[in-house]
Short mmCIF file of C-alpha atoms in Angstrom, two decimals:
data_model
loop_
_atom_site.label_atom_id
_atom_site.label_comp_id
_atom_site.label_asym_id
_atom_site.label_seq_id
_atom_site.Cartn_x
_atom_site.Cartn_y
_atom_site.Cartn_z
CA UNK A 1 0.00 0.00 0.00
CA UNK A 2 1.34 3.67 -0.53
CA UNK A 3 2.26 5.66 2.43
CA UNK A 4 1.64 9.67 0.98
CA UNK A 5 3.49 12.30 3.76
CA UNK A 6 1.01 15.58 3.66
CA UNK A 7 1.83 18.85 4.54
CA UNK A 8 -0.74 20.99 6.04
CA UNK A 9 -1.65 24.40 7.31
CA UNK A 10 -4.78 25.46 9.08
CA UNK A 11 -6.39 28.33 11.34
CA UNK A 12 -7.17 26.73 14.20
CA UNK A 13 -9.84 29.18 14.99
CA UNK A 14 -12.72 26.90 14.51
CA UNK A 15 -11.76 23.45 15.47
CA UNK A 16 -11.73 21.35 18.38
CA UNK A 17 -8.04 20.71 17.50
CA UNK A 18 -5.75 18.49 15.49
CA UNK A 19 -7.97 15.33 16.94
CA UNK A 20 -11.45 13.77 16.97
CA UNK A 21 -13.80 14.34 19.61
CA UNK A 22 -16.94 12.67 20.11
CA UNK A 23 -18.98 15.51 18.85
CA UNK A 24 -16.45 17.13 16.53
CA UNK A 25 -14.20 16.16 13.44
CA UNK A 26 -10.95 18.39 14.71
CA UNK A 27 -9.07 18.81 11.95
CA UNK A 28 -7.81 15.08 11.34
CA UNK A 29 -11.01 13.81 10.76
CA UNK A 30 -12.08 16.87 8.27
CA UNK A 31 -8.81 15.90 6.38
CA UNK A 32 -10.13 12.37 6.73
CA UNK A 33 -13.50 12.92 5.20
CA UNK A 34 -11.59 14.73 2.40
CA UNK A 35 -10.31 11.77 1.64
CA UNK A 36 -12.78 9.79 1.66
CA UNK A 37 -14.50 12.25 -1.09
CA UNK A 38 -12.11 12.04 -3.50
CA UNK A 39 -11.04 8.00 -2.89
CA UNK A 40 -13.61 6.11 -1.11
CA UNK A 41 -11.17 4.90 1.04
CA UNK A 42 -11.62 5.19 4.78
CA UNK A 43 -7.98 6.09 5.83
CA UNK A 44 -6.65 7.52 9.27
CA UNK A 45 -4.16 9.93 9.02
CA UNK A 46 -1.54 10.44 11.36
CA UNK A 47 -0.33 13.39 12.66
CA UNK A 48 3.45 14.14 14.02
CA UNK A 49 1.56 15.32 16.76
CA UNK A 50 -1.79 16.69 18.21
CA UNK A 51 -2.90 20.15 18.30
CA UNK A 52 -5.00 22.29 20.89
CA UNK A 53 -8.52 23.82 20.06
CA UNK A 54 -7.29 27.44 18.57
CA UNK A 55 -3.77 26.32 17.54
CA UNK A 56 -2.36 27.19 13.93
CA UNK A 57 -0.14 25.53 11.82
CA UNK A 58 1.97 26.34 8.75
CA UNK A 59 3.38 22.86 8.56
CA UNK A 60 1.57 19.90 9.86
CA UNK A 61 2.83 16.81 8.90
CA UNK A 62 0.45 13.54 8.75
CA UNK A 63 0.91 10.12 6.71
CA UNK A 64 -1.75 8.16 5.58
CA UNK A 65 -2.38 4.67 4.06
CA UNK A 66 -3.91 4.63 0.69
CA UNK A 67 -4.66 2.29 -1.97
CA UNK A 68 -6.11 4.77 -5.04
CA UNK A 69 -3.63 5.28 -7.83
CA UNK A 70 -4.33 8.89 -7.77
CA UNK A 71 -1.00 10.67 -8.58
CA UNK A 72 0.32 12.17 -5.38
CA UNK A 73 1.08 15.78 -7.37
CA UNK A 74 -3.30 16.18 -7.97
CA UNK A 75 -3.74 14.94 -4.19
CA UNK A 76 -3.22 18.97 -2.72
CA UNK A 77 -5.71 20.19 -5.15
CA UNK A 78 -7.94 17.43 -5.56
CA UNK A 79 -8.13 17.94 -1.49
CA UNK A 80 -8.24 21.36 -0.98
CA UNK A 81 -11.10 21.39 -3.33
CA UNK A 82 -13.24 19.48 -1.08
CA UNK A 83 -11.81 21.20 2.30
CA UNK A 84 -13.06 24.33 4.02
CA UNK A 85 -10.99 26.77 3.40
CA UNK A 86 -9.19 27.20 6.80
CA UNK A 87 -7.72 24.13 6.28
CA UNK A 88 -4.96 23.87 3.48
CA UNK A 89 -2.82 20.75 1.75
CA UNK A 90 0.24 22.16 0.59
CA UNK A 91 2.46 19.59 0.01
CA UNK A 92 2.35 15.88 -0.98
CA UNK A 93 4.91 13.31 -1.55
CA UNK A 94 5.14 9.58 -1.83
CA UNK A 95 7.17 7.98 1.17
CA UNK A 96 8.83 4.64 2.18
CA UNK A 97 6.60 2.30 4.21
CA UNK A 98 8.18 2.74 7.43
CA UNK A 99 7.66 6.45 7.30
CA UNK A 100 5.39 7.54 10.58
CA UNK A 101 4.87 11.50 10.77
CA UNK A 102 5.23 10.94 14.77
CA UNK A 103 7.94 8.84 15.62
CA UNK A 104 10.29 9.43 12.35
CA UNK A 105 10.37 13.45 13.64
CA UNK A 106 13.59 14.74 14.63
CA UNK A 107 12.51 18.49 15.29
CA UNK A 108 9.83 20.55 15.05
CA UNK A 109 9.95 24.49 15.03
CA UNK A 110 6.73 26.66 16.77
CA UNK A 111 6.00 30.33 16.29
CA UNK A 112 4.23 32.24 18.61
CA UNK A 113 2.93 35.91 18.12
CA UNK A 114 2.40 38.21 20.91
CA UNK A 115 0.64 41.34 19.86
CA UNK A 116 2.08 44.27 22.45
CA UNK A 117 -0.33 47.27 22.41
CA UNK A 118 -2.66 49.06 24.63
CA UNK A 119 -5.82 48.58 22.05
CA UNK A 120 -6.59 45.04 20.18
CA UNK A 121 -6.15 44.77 16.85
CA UNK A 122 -8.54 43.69 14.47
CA UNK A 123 -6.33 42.07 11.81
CA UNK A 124 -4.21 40.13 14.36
CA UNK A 125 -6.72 39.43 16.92
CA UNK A 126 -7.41 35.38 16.02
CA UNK A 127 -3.66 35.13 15.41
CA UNK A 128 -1.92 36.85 17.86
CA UNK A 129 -1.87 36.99 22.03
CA UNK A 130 -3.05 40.52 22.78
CA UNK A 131 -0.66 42.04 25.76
CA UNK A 132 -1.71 45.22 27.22
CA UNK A 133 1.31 45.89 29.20
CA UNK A 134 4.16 47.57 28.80
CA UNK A 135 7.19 44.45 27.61
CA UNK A 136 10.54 44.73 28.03
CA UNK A 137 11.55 43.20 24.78
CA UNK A 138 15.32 43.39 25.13
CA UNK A 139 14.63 41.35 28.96
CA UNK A 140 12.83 39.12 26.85
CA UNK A 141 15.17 38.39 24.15
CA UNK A 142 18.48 38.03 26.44
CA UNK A 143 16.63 35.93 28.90
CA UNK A 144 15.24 33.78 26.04
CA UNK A 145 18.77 32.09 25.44
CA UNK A 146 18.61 30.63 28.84
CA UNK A 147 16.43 27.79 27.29
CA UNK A 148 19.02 26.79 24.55
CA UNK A 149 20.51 23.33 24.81
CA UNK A 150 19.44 20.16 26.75
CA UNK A 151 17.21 20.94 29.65
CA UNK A 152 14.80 19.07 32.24
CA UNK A 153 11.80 20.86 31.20
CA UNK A 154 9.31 19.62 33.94
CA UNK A 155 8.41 23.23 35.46
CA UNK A 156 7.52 23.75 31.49
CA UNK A 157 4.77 21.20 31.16
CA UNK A 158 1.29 21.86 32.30
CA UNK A 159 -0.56 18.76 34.55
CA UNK A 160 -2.40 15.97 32.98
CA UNK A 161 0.52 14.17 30.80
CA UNK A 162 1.65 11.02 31.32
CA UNK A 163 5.36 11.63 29.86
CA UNK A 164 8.17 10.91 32.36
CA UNK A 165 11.13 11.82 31.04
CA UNK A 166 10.73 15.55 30.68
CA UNK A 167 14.51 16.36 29.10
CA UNK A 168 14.10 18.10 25.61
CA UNK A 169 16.13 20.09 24.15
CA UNK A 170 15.71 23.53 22.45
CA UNK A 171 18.05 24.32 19.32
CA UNK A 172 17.25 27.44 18.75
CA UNK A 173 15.17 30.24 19.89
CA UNK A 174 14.56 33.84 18.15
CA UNK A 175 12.38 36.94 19.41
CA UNK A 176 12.32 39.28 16.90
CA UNK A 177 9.58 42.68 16.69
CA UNK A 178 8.11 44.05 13.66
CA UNK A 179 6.41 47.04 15.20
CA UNK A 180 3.99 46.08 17.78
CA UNK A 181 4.17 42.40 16.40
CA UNK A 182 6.55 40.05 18.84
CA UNK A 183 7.38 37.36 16.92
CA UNK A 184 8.70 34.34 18.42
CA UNK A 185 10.06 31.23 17.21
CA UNK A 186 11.49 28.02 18.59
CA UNK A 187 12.69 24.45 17.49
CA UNK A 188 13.82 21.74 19.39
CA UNK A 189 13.53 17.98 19.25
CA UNK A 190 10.33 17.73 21.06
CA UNK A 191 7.70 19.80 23.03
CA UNK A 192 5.66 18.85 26.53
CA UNK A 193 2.55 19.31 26.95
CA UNK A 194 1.65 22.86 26.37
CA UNK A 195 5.83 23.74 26.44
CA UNK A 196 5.68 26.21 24.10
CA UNK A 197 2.91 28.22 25.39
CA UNK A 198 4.05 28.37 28.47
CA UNK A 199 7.60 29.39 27.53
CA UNK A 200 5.52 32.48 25.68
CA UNK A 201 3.92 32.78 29.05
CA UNK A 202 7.23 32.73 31.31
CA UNK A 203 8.95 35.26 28.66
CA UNK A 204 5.52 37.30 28.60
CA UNK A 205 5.58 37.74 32.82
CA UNK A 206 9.38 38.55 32.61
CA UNK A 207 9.04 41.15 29.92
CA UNK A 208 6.45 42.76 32.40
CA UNK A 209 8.26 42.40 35.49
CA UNK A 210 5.93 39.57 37.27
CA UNK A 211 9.00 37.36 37.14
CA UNK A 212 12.43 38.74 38.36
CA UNK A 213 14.36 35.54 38.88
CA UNK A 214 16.30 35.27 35.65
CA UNK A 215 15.08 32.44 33.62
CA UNK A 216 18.21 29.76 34.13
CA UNK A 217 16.86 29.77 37.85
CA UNK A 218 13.36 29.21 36.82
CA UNK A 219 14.41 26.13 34.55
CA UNK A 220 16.48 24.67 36.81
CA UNK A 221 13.90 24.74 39.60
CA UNK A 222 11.92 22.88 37.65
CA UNK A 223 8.83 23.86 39.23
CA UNK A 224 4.86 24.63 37.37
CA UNK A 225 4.92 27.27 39.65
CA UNK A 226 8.01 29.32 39.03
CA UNK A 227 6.86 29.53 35.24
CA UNK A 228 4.89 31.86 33.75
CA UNK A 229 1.25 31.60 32.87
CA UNK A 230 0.29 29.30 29.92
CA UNK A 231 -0.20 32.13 26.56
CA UNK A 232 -3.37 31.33 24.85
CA UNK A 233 -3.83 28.49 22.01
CA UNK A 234 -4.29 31.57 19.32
CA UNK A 235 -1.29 33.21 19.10
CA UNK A 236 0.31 29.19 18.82
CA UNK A 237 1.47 28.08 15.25
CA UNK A 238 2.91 24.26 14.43
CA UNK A 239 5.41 25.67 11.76
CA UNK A 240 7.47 22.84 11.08
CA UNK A 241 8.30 19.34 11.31
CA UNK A 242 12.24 18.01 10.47
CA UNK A 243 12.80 14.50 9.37
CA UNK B 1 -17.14 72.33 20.67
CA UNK B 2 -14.04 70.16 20.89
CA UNK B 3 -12.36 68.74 17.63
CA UNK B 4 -11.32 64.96 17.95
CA UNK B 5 -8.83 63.24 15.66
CA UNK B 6 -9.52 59.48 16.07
CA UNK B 7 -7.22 56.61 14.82
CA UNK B 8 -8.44 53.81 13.72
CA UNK B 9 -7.80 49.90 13.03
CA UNK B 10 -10.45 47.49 11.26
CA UNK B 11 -10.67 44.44 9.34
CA UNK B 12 -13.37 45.61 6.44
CA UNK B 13 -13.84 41.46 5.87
CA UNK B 14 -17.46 41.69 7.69
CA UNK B 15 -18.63 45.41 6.84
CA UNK B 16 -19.97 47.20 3.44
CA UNK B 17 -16.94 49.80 3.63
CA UNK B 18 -16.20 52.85 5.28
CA UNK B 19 -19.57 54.63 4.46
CA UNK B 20 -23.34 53.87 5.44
CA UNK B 21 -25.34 51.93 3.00
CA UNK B 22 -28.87 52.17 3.11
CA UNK B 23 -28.87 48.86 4.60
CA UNK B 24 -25.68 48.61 6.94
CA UNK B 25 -24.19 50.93 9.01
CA UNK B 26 -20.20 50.46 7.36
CA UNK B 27 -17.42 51.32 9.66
CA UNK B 28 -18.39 55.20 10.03
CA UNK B 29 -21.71 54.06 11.48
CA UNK B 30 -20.78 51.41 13.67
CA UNK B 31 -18.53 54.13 15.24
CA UNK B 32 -20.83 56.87 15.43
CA UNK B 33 -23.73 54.46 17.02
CA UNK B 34 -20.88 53.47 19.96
CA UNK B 35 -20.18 57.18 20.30
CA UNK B 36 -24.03 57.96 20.77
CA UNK B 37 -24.01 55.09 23.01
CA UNK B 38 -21.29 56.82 25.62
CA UNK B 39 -22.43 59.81 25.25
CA UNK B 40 -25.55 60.32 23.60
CA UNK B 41 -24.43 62.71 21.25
CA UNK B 42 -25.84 61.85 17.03
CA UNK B 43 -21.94 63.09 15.88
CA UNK B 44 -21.38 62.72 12.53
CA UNK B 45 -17.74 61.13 12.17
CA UNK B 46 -15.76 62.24 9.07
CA UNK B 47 -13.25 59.66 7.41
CA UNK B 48 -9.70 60.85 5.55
CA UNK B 49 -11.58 58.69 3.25
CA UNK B 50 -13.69 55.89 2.15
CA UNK B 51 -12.79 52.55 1.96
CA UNK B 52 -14.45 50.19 -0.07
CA UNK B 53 -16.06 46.85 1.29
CA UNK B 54 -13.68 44.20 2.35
CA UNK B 55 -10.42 46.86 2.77
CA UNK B 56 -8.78 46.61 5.85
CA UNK B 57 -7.46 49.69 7.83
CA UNK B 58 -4.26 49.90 10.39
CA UNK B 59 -4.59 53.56 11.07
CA UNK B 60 -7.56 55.15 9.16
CA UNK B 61 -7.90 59.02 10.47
CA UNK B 62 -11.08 60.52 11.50
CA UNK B 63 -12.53 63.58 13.29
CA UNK B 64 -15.71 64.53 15.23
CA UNK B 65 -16.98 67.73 17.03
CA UNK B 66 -18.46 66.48 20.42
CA UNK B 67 -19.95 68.43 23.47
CA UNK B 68 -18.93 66.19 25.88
CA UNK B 69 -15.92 66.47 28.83
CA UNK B 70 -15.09 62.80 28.64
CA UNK B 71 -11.24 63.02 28.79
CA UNK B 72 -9.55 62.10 25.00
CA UNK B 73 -7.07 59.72 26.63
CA UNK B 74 -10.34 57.82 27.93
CA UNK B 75 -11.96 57.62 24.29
CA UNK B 76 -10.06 54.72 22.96
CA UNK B 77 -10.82 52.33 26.04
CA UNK B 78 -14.34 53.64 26.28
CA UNK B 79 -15.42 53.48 22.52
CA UNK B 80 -13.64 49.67 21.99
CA UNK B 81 -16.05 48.43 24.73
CA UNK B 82 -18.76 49.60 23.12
CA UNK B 83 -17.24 48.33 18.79
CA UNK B 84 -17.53 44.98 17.66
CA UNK B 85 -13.83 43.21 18.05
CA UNK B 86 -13.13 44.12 14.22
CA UNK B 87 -13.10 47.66 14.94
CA UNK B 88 -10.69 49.19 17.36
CA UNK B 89 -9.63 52.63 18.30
CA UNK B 90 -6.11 52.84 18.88
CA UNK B 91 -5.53 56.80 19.10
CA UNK B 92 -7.55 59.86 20.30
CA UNK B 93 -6.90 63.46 20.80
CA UNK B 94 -8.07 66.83 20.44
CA UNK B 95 -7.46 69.19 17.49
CA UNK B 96 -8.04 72.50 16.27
CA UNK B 97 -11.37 73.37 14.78
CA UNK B 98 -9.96 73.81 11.83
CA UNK B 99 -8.81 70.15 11.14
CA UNK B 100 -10.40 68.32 8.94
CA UNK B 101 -9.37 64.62 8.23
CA UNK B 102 -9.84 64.71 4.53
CA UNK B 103 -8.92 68.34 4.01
CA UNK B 104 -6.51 68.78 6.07
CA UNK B 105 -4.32 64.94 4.56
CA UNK B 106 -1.24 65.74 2.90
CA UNK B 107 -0.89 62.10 1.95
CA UNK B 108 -1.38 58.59 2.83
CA UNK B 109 -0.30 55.22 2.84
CA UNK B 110 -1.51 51.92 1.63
CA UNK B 111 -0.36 48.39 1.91
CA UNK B 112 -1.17 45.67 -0.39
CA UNK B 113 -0.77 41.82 0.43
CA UNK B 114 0.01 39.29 -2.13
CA UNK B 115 -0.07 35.46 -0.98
CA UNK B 116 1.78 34.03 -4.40
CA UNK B 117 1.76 30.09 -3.81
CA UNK B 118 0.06 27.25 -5.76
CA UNK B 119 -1.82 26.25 -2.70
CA UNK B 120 -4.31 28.62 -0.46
CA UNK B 121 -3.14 30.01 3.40
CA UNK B 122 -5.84 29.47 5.67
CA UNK B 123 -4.00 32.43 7.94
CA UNK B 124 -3.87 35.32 5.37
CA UNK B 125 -6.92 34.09 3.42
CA UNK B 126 -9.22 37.01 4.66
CA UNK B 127 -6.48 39.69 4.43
CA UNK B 128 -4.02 38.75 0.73
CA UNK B 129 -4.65 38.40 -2.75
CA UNK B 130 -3.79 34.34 -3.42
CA UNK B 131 -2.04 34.56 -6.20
CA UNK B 132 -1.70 30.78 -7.75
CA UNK B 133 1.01 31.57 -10.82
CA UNK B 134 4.60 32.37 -10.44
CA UNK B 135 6.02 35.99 -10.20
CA UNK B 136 8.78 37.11 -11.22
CA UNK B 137 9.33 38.84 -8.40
CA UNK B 138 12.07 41.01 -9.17
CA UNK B 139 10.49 42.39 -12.20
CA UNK B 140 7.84 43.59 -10.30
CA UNK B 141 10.25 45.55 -8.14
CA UNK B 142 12.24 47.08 -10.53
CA UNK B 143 9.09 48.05 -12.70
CA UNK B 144 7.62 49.53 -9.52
CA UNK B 145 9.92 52.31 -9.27
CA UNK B 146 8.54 53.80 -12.59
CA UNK B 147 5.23 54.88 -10.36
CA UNK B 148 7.73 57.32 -8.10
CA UNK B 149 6.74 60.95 -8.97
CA UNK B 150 4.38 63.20 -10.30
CA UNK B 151 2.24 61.11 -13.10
CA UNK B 152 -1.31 61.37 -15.09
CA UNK B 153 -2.42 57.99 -13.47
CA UNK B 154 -5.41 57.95 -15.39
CA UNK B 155 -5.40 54.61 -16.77
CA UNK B 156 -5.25 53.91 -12.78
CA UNK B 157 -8.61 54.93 -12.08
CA UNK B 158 -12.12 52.98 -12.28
CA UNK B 159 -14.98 53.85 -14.55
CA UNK B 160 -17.37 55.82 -12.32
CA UNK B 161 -15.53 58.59 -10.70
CA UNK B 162 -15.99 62.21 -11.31
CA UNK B 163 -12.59 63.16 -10.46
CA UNK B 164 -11.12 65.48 -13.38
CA UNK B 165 -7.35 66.05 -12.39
CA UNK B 166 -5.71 62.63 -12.36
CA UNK B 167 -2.49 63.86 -11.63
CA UNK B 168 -1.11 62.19 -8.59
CA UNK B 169 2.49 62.28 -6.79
CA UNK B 170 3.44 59.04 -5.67
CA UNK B 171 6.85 59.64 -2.94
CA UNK B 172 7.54 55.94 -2.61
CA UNK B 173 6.73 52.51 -3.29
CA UNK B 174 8.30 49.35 -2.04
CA UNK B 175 8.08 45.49 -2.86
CA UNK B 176 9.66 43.12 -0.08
CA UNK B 177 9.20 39.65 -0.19
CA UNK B 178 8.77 36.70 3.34
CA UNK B 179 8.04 33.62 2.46
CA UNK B 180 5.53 33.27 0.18
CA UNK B 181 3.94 36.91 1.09
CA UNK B 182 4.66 39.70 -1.14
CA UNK B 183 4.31 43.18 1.05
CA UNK B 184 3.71 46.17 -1.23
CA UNK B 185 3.50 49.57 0.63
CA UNK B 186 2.83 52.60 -1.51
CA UNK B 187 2.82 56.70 -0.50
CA UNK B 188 1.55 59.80 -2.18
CA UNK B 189 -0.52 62.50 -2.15
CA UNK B 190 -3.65 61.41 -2.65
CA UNK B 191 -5.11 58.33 -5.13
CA UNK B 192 -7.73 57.92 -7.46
CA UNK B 193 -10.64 55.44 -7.04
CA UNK B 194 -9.32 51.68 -7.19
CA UNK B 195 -6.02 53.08 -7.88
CA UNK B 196 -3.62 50.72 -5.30
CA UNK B 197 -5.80 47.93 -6.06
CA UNK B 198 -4.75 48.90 -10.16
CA UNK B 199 -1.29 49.13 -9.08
CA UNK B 200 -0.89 46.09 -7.33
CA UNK B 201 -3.44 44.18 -9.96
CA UNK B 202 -0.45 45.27 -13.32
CA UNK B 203 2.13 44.74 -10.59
CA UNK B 204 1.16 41.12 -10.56
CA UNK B 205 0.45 41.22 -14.83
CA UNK B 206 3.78 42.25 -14.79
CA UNK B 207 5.35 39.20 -12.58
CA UNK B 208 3.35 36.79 -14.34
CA UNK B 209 3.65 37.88 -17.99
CA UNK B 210 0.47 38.86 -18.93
CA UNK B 211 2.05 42.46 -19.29
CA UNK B 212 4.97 42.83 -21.06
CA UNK B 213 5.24 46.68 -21.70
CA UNK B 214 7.43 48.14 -19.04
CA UNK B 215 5.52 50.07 -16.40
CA UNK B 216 6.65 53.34 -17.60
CA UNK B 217 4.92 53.29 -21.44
CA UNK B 218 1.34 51.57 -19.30
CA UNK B 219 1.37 54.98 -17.65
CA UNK B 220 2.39 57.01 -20.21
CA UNK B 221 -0.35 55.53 -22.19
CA UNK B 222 -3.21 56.86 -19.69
CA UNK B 223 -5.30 54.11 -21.26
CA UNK B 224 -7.38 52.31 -18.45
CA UNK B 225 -7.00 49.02 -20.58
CA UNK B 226 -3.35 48.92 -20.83
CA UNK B 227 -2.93 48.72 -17.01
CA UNK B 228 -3.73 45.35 -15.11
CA UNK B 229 -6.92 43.83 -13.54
CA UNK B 230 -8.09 45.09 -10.44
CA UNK B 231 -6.94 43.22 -7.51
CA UNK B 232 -9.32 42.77 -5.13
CA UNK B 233 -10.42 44.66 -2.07
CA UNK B 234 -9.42 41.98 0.54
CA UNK B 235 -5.52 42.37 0.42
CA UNK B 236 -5.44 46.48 0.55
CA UNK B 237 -4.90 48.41 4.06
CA UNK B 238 -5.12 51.97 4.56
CA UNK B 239 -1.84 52.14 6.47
CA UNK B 240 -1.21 56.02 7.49
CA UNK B 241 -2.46 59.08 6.56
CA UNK B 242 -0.22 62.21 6.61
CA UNK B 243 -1.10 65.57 8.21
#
C-alpha cells in the first residue's frame, strides 16, 4: 500500500483541535473525510503530533495509508477542493513504508505571536496573544537564550501528561519585533505538553516584570509554579516538522 | 465644541466599507452608534476617506466635534467596549477646529498583500490576494519604481468617478518579499478610485507575464486598458495618513 506524507496548514480558529472528539471532526477527521470524497477509502491519518482547540499551523505533517492510484502531485488540489478553506494541503509526496509522521520526527519548530499594544487589533486578533502591558523586549530576548541546549523541562509542562522523562532540548530560539508584532520562534527535538505556550507565558511575565528571577533559575527549579502563565492556544502556530 | 482626531484599526472582511449603505451601518456608522451610546451625542464622524467593502485599515484618520468632557485619553478604552472586536480605536486626541481629516491629509499610505503560492493560506486568506502563478518577483520591483513621482495615473482609475485632475504624486513605493507573502507599501498624495488595487493588480500582470510593456509606457499611455486587472479589495490596508 502507498504511504503519501502531507503537509498541512490550518487556522485553528474553529476546530476542536488536530484530533477527533466525540462531537467534533478536529481537523484530522475533516482531512479524513476529504479523503474519503475524492477515494472512497476510509484512511486515518496520522499526525506528528496533536494540536489544541485554537492552535495554527503552517506545517503539519500527517501520513496516511492509501490504496487509489491517484497521482500524489493532484492529491493537494484534488483535497483542498473538497476542504473548508481554513484548512490547506500544501504539500504531498510519496514515502517509504516505514515512514510515521510521529515517531520518524527529529525536530519541530513553533511560532508564537504576541501582539504588544494598549488597544486590540482587528487584523491580528485570532492570530496573535493581545498584551496590554508595557514588555521589556530586550529582557525578553536576552533571557530567552537561557532555554538553549538540553534541559529538564518539567516546570515547562502543564498537569495531565503522562510523559516521564521531561529532558528536551531547544536548538534554537529567536524573538524578533516588527512594530507592535513580537514574533517568536522556537525548534527543538520535542515539546511537553503545552511547552511552548508556556515558555511564551514565562517570557511574557518577565518582559512585564511579574517574574524577576532570571530564567536559568526558573528552569532549573523545575517547578509549574516558578513559570509563567500558559499564553493562549491563538497566538500558537505548528510551523514545522524536520525528518 | 471640541475637535477629535480618532485613529483607527479594522478588518473591512465583515462590513460594506467605510460609508453607510442604506442597509448597513459600514465602519463610520458602527462608530458613530458606539459614540451615541457613551455619550448620547448623534456626531457625525468624518473619514480621511472611504474605503471600499472588504479593505482593511491599520490607522484610518477621523474627526468629530463632540460636546462632551469625557477626557480624549479615555476615548479609545471607552469606545472599543462599546465596537464589535473588528473595529478598534487605537488613538484619540483633540485638534483644532480647523482640522479636517480629509482636508486637512497631505498624503497617505496603503499596503497591499500578495499570498503568491500554488496552494491557499488558511492564515492570510481574509487579508491577501492568493495569487496561484509564479512571479517574477524582481520584475515587479524594478518596474515599480517607474510609479515614483508626479504622473497622469489615469489609466489607474475605475470607470465611475468624477474626479477630473488625475495627476497624482506618488513619494515611494516598495516590494519586499517573506516567504511566500509579497508586502507592497505605496505613498503619495492622494489616489484615485481603485487606484492601489490597479497598481498592485499590473504589478502582478507584470510578474506573471500577462504584461509585457514596461511600467513606464502603461502609464504614459493613460489608457485604463493597458494597465492590469483590479486586484481585489481583501488584500489592501489603509496604512497612514499624513497631516
Amino acid at each position: 500500500m502507498r504511504n503519501l506524507k502531507i503537509t498541512i496548514q490550518y487556522n485553528g480558529a474553529n476546530y476542536c483541535g488536530w484530533q477527533k472528539q466525540p462531537d467534533s471532526l478536529g481537523i484530522q477527521g475533516t482531512i479524513e473525510r476529504a479523503i474519503y470524497e475524492i477515494t472512497k477509502e476510509q484512511v486515518k491519518i496520522t499526525g506528528s503530533g496533536r494540536t489544541d482547540a485554537g492552535v495554527h499551523a503552517l506545517g503539519q505533517v500527517a501520513n496516511l495509508k492509501l490504496e487509489s492510484k491517484i497521482p500524489y502531485t493532484q492529491i493537494p488540489n484534488a483535497l483542498n477542493a473538497k476542504l473548508p478553506k481554513d484548512i490547506s494541503i500544501i504539500e504531498c509526496c510519496e514515502v517509504e513504508e516505514e515512514f510515521h509522521s510521529r515517531y520518524s520526527a527529529k525536530g519541530k519548530r513553533y511560532r508564537y505571536l504576541i501582539y504588544n499594544s494598549p488597544y486590540r487589533n482587528p487584523i491580528y486578533k485570532d492570530i496573535s496573544y493581545h498584551v496590554k502591558y508595557d514588555l521589556d523586549f530586550e529582557k525578553m530576548k536576552k533571557e530567552a537564550k537561557s532555554l538553549i541546549g538540553a534541559h529538564d523541562f518539567k516546570g515547562f509542562m502543564s498537569s495531565g501528561s503522562s510523559v516521564v522523562d521531561t529532558v528536551r532540548t531547544i536548538y534554537d530560539i529567536t524573538l524578533s519585533k516588527n512594530e507592535n508584532l513580537i514574533i517568536m520562534e522556537v525548534e527543538g527535538n520535542g515539546f511537553l505538553y503545552n511547552m511552548v505556550r508556556i515558555i511564551a507565558g514565562t517570557l511574557v511575565d518577565i518582559g512585564r516584570g511579574r517574574i524577576n528571577e532570571c530564567l536559568a533559575d526558573v528552569i532549573e527549579s523545575k517547578s509549574r509554579s516558578n513559570c509563567g502563565h500558559t499564553a493562549p492556544a491563538h497566538g500558537l502556530f505548528l510551523k514545522k516538522v524536520d525528518y
